mmCIF file of C-alpha atoms and ligand atoms in Angstrom:
data_model
loop_
_atom_site.group_PDB
_atom_site.id
_atom_site.type_symbol
_atom_site.label_atom_id
_atom_site.label_comp_id
_atom_site.label_asym_id
_atom_site.label_seq_id
_atom_site.Cartn_x
_atom_site.Cartn_y
_atom_site.Cartn_z
ATOM 1 C CA MET K 1 31.377 -9.014 -0.092
ATOM 2 C CA ASN K 2 28.929 -7.602 2.416
ATOM 3 C CA MET K 3 29.951 -5.010 4.960
ATOM 4 C CA PRO K 4 29.845 -6.527 8.477
ATOM 5 C CA ALA K 5 26.569 -5.647 10.206
ATOM 6 C CA THR K 6 26.551 -3.818 13.515
ATOM 7 C CA ASN K 7 24.274 -5.089 16.231
ATOM 8 C CA LEU K 8 22.391 -1.964 17.285
ATOM 9 C CA GLY K 9 20.210 -3.841 19.781
ATOM 10 C CA GLY K 10 17.389 -1.978 21.514
ATOM 11 C CA ARG K 11 13.950 -1.495 20.081
ATOM 12 C CA SER K 12 13.574 -2.931 16.600
ATOM 13 C CA PHE K 13 12.003 -1.276 13.583
ATOM 14 C CA THR K 14 8.923 -3.497 13.792
ATOM 15 C CA ALA K 15 8.541 -3.001 17.566
ATOM 16 C CA ARG K 16 8.373 0.759 16.923
ATOM 17 C CA TYR K 17 5.101 0.286 15.037
ATOM 18 C CA ALA K 18 3.633 -2.837 16.663
ATOM 19 C CA GLY K 19 0.043 -2.306 17.765
ATOM 20 C CA SER K 20 -0.344 0.840 15.647
ATOM 21 C CA THR K 21 -1.573 1.540 12.133
ATOM 22 C CA VAL K 22 0.857 2.145 9.299
ATOM 23 C CA LEU K 23 -0.389 3.724 6.078
ATOM 24 C CA ALA K 24 1.349 3.000 2.779
ATOM 25 C CA ILE K 25 0.226 5.031 -0.215
ATOM 26 C CA GLY K 26 0.953 4.199 -3.836
ATOM 27 C CA ALA K 27 -0.368 5.835 -6.986
ATOM 28 C CA HIS K 28 -1.173 2.507 -8.704
ATOM 29 C CA PRO K 29 -1.411 -1.226 -7.967
ATOM 30 C CA ASP K 30 2.114 -2.740 -7.715
ATOM 31 C CA ASP K 31 3.901 0.475 -6.625
ATOM 32 C CA LEU K 32 3.842 -0.504 -2.950
ATOM 33 C CA GLU K 33 4.965 -4.070 -3.562
ATOM 34 C CA LEU K 34 7.878 -2.862 -5.710
ATOM 35 C CA GLY K 35 8.911 -0.050 -3.372
ATOM 36 C CA ILE K 36 8.406 -1.532 0.100
ATOM 37 C CA GLY K 37 6.801 -4.964 -0.144
ATOM 38 C CA GLY K 38 9.408 -6.438 2.190
ATOM 39 C CA THR K 39 9.034 -3.624 4.718
ATOM 40 C CA LEU K 40 5.233 -3.885 4.758
ATOM 41 C CA ALA K 41 5.363 -7.653 5.258
ATOM 42 C CA ARG K 42 7.791 -7.180 8.158
ATOM 43 C CA LEU K 43 5.559 -4.563 9.771
ATOM 44 C CA ALA K 44 2.477 -6.770 9.414
ATOM 45 C CA ARG K 45 4.307 -9.769 10.886
ATOM 46 C CA GLY K 46 5.543 -7.547 13.691
ATOM 47 C CA GLY K 47 2.007 -6.707 14.797
ATOM 48 C CA ALA K 48 1.198 -3.465 12.975
ATOM 49 C CA ARG K 49 -2.034 -2.957 11.091
ATOM 50 C CA VAL K 50 -0.774 -2.143 7.600
ATOM 51 C CA VAL K 51 -3.125 -0.390 5.193
ATOM 52 C CA MET K 52 -2.073 -0.311 1.546
ATOM 53 C CA ALA K 53 -3.909 2.569 -0.111
ATOM 54 C CA VAL K 54 -3.810 2.554 -3.919
ATOM 55 C CA VAL K 55 -4.968 5.872 -5.330
ATOM 56 C CA SER K 56 -6.150 4.713 -8.760
ATOM 57 C CA ILE K 57 -6.315 1.651 -10.960
ATOM 58 C CA PRO K 58 -5.641 2.491 -14.593
ATOM 59 C CA GLY K 59 -6.488 0.140 -17.448
ATOM 60 C CA GLU K 60 -7.990 -3.293 -16.777
ATOM 61 C CA THR K 61 -9.569 -2.306 -13.472
ATOM 62 C CA GLU K 62 -11.042 -5.651 -12.437
ATOM 63 C CA THR K 63 -7.951 -7.686 -13.254
ATOM 64 C CA ARG K 64 -5.629 -5.231 -11.583
ATOM 65 C CA ARG K 65 -7.836 -4.990 -8.507
ATOM 66 C CA ARG K 66 -7.806 -8.767 -8.112
ATOM 67 C CA GLU K 67 -4.025 -8.820 -8.497
ATOM 68 C CA ALA K 68 -3.654 -6.064 -5.906
ATOM 69 C CA GLU K 69 -5.923 -7.921 -3.474
ATOM 70 C CA ARG K 70 -3.902 -11.087 -3.887
ATOM 71 C CA ALA K 71 -0.619 -9.196 -3.388
ATOM 72 C CA ALA K 72 -1.912 -7.474 -0.224
ATOM 73 C CA ASP K 73 -3.024 -10.851 1.046
ATOM 74 C CA ILE K 74 0.439 -12.308 0.462
ATOM 75 C CA LEU K 75 2.006 -9.423 2.410
ATOM 76 C CA GLY K 76 -0.568 -9.680 5.229
ATOM 77 C CA CYS K 77 -1.890 -6.156 4.616
ATOM 78 C CA GLU K 78 -5.290 -4.503 3.988
ATOM 79 C CA LEU K 79 -5.965 -3.052 0.546
ATOM 80 C CA ARG K 80 -7.930 0.109 -0.206
ATOM 81 C CA VAL K 81 -8.510 1.703 -3.599
ATOM 82 C CA LEU K 82 -9.237 5.394 -3.152
ATOM 83 C CA LEU K 83 -10.581 6.606 -6.502
ATOM 84 C CA GLU K 84 -13.623 5.050 -8.113
ATOM 85 C CA PRO K 85 -13.018 2.877 -11.203
ATOM 86 C CA GLY K 86 -12.091 4.822 -14.328
ATOM 87 C CA ARG K 87 -10.846 7.941 -12.518
ATOM 88 C CA ARG K 88 -7.191 8.710 -13.001
ATOM 89 C CA ILE K 89 -4.965 10.865 -10.808
ATOM 90 C CA GLU K 90 -4.588 13.421 -13.602
ATOM 91 C CA ASP K 91 -8.383 13.785 -13.722
ATOM 92 C CA ILE K 92 -8.554 15.361 -10.287
ATOM 93 C CA LYS K 93 -7.299 18.683 -8.955
ATOM 94 C CA HIS K 94 -4.421 18.706 -6.501
ATOM 95 C CA TYR K 95 -6.641 19.946 -3.664
ATOM 96 C CA GLU K 96 -8.972 16.976 -4.270
ATOM 97 C CA LEU K 97 -6.044 14.584 -4.050
ATOM 98 C CA VAL K 98 -4.915 16.248 -0.806
ATOM 99 C CA ALA K 99 -8.469 15.943 0.589
ATOM 100 C CA LEU K 100 -8.587 12.270 -0.418
ATOM 101 C CA LEU K 101 -5.347 11.495 1.419
ATOM 102 C CA ASP K 102 -6.260 13.756 4.360
ATOM 103 C CA SER K 103 -9.381 11.646 4.914
ATOM 104 C CA GLN K 104 -7.231 8.505 5.167
ATOM 105 C CA VAL K 105 -4.861 10.165 7.623
ATOM 106 C CA ARG K 106 -7.763 11.472 9.749
ATOM 107 C CA GLU K 107 -9.471 8.090 9.836
ATOM 108 C CA LEU K 108 -6.417 5.913 10.425
ATOM 109 C CA ALA K 109 -4.186 8.237 12.513
ATOM 110 C CA PRO K 110 -1.116 6.336 11.255
ATOM 111 C CA SER K 111 2.097 6.107 13.240
ATOM 112 C CA ALA K 112 3.999 6.067 9.952
ATOM 113 C CA LEU K 113 3.258 6.941 6.360
ATOM 114 C CA PHE K 114 5.198 5.484 3.417
ATOM 115 C CA THR K 115 4.846 6.937 -0.051
ATOM 116 C CA HIS K 116 6.629 7.864 -3.280
ATOM 117 C CA SER K 117 9.527 10.343 -3.348
ATOM 118 C CA ALA K 118 10.344 13.593 -5.101
ATOM 119 C CA SER K 119 12.812 11.615 -7.263
ATOM 120 C CA GLU K 120 10.095 9.893 -9.295
ATOM 121 C CA PHE K 121 9.734 10.372 -13.038
ATOM 122 C CA HIS K 122 6.052 9.353 -13.204
ATOM 123 C CA ARG K 123 3.884 12.453 -12.742
ATOM 124 C CA ASP K 124 1.192 10.535 -10.845
ATOM 125 C CA HIS K 125 3.799 9.371 -8.338
ATOM 126 C CA VAL K 126 5.073 12.912 -7.785
ATOM 127 C CA ALA K 127 1.496 14.189 -7.382
ATOM 128 C CA VAL K 128 0.809 11.578 -4.686
ATOM 129 C CA TYR K 129 4.084 12.396 -2.913
ATOM 130 C CA ASN K 130 3.220 16.121 -2.898
ATOM 131 C CA ALA K 131 -0.268 15.455 -1.546
ATOM 132 C CA CYS K 132 1.208 13.282 1.230
ATOM 133 C CA LEU K 133 3.595 16.109 2.139
ATOM 134 C CA SER K 134 0.535 18.281 2.730
ATOM 135 C CA SER K 135 -1.090 15.659 4.952
ATOM 136 C CA GLN K 136 1.776 16.065 7.418
ATOM 137 C CA ARG K 137 0.105 19.230 8.727
ATOM 138 C CA LEU K 138 -2.809 17.243 10.232
ATOM 139 C CA VAL K 139 -1.097 15.069 12.815
ATOM 140 C CA TYR K 140 2.343 13.709 13.618
ATOM 141 C CA PHE K 141 3.446 10.507 11.877
ATOM 142 C CA ASP K 142 6.852 9.281 10.720
ATOM 143 C CA PHE K 143 7.156 10.057 7.014
ATOM 144 C CA PHE K 144 9.181 7.884 4.645
ATOM 145 C CA SER K 145 9.643 7.710 0.876
ATOM 146 C CA TYR K 146 10.466 4.521 -0.974
ATOM 147 C CA HIS K 147 12.615 3.781 -4.008
ATOM 148 C CA PRO K 148 11.155 4.961 -7.341
ATOM 149 C CA THR K 149 9.034 2.252 -8.916
ATOM 150 C CA MET K 150 8.917 1.252 -12.562
ATOM 151 C CA CYS K 151 8.571 -1.887 -14.649
ATOM 152 C CA ARG K 152 11.814 -1.346 -16.527
ATOM 153 C CA PRO K 153 14.993 0.233 -15.100
ATOM 154 C CA VAL K 154 15.447 3.978 -15.548
ATOM 155 C CA PRO K 155 18.226 6.031 -13.869
ATOM 156 C CA MET K 156 16.882 7.782 -10.761
ATOM 157 C CA PRO K 157 18.539 10.234 -8.363
ATOM 158 C CA PHE K 158 17.208 8.509 -5.232
ATOM 159 C CA HIS K 159 19.397 8.493 -2.125
ATOM 160 C CA PRO K 160 18.133 6.410 0.801
ATOM 161 C CA ARG K 161 18.803 7.683 4.318
ATOM 162 C CA ALA K 162 17.463 4.632 6.154
ATOM 163 C CA TYR K 163 17.404 0.939 5.338
ATOM 164 C CA VAL K 164 14.973 -1.756 6.406
ATOM 165 C CA ASP K 165 16.435 -5.267 6.593
ATOM 166 C CA VAL K 166 14.033 -7.345 4.473
ATOM 167 C CA THR K 167 16.067 -10.545 4.381
ATOM 168 C CA SER K 168 13.241 -12.424 6.117
ATOM 169 C CA THR K 169 10.587 -11.112 3.705
ATOM 170 C CA ILE K 170 12.345 -10.792 0.336
ATOM 171 C CA ASP K 171 10.669 -13.952 -0.975
ATOM 172 C CA VAL K 172 7.254 -12.720 0.165
ATOM 173 C CA LYS K 173 7.922 -9.405 -1.573
ATOM 174 C CA MET K 174 8.834 -11.194 -4.805
ATOM 175 C CA ARG K 175 5.660 -13.307 -4.610
ATOM 176 C CA ALA K 176 3.568 -10.175 -4.085
ATOM 177 C CA ILE K 177 5.186 -8.517 -7.104
ATOM 178 C CA ASP K 178 4.576 -11.631 -9.187
ATOM 179 C CA ALA K 179 0.879 -11.466 -8.247
ATOM 180 C CA HIS K 180 0.733 -8.521 -10.663
ATOM 181 C CA HIS K 181 0.724 -10.908 -13.557
ATOM 182 C CA SER K 182 -0.747 -8.446 -16.049
ATOM 183 C CA GLN K 183 2.144 -6.015 -15.484
ATOM 184 C CA PHE K 184 5.086 -8.411 -15.596
ATOM 185 C CA ALA K 185 4.639 -12.033 -16.716
ATOM 186 C CA CYS K 186 2.012 -11.139 -19.344
ATOM 187 C CA ARG K 187 4.344 -8.523 -20.852
ATOM 188 C CA GLY K 188 7.454 -10.705 -20.649
ATOM 189 C CA ILE K 189 9.058 -8.442 -18.022
ATOM 190 C CA SER K 190 11.226 -10.079 -15.357
ATOM 191 C CA THR K 191 10.688 -9.004 -11.746
ATOM 192 C CA GLU K 192 14.213 -10.050 -10.710
ATOM 193 C CA MET K 193 15.405 -6.455 -10.990
ATOM 194 C CA TYR K 194 13.671 -5.877 -7.651
ATOM 195 C CA ARG K 195 15.560 -8.665 -5.959
ATOM 196 C CA ASP K 196 18.768 -7.117 -7.362
ATOM 197 C CA ILE K 197 17.836 -3.671 -6.031
ATOM 198 C CA ALA K 198 17.131 -5.139 -2.567
ATOM 199 C CA GLN K 199 20.464 -6.959 -2.669
ATOM 200 C CA LEU K 200 22.309 -3.777 -3.618
ATOM 201 C CA GLN K 201 20.585 -1.834 -0.820
ATOM 202 C CA GLY K 202 21.432 -4.655 1.577
ATOM 203 C CA ARG K 203 25.125 -4.401 0.698
ATOM 204 C CA MET K 204 25.085 -0.780 1.828
ATOM 205 C CA VAL K 205 24.244 -1.831 5.379
ATOM 206 C CA GLY K 206 25.690 -5.324 5.711
ATOM 207 C CA VAL K 207 22.586 -7.472 5.350
ATOM 208 C CA PRO K 208 21.583 -9.769 2.473
ATOM 209 C CA TYR K 209 18.510 -7.737 1.428
ATOM 210 C CA ALA K 210 17.225 -4.280 2.361
ATOM 211 C CA GLU K 211 14.800 -1.614 1.187
ATOM 212 C CA GLY K 212 16.104 1.947 1.213
ATOM 213 C CA LEU K 213 13.972 4.798 2.463
ATOM 214 C CA ASP K 214 14.295 8.538 2.382
ATOM 215 C CA VAL K 215 13.264 10.067 5.696
ATOM 216 C CA GLY K 216 10.884 12.987 5.550
ATOM 217 C CA ARG K 217 10.549 13.252 9.335
ATOM 218 C CA MET K 218 11.012 10.918 12.268
ATOM 219 C CA VAL K 219 11.190 11.399 16.022
ATOM 220 C CA LEU K 220 13.994 9.589 17.796
ATOM 221 C CA ALA K 221 12.532 9.367 21.288
HETATM 222 ZN ZN1 ZN M 301 2.725 3.688 -10.471
#
C-alpha cells in the first residue's frame, strides 16, 4: 500500500524551471530515458527548454542516433550528441571531457543539470559524472544525479534524496525507452524493470510513480 501523500502546495517542481534551460547529460543514448525520462518529459511539458546531451554513441552509430532522436522527440526534448561518431569516452582525456561539458554549460547557462551519480558501475558513467562535478565551478545551477542505468539489473548503492512524481509521464518514459529498439527489443530484454523501479520509488513518497534523485546542490530560496 502506498504511503499517503502530503500536499506541499506552493511552487511546483516544474514551475521552478519553467522558462529556463535544463541540461541533462548522459554518457550514451538511452541513459537519460532510463534514469529520468519521466522527469524530463514533465519539465518539457512545464515550459522548460530541455536539452538532452549524449556524450558518445558506441556501436551502430546511425541506428542508435535515430533511436535517440525519436526518444527525445517523444519526451519533447532537444537532442545533442557531443562526440563525433566513432569516438568513445575512454578515448579522450578527462580534461577534454570537462572542456566538452563546460562548453555546454557556458552556452546554455542551465538552471539545472541532471547527470549520472558516483554510484554507477559503468566507467563511462562515472567519468561523465566527475566531469559534470567540475562544471559546477563555472556558474550556479541545481545539480542532480539520477538512478544508475543499465539494461539488466545489478545491485547499486544509490540512495535518492529527492523524488520527482512522474505518474503523469511514466507511459511517455516507457515509450521513449522502447524507442531504443536495438538495446532492448532486439536483444530480448524487457524494459518493464524501469516501470518497477519508478513504482518502487513512488512508494517511498506516496505517489504511483516517481524518479529518485541524489541532490548535489540546490538553493531553497
Ligand atoms: Zn550508458
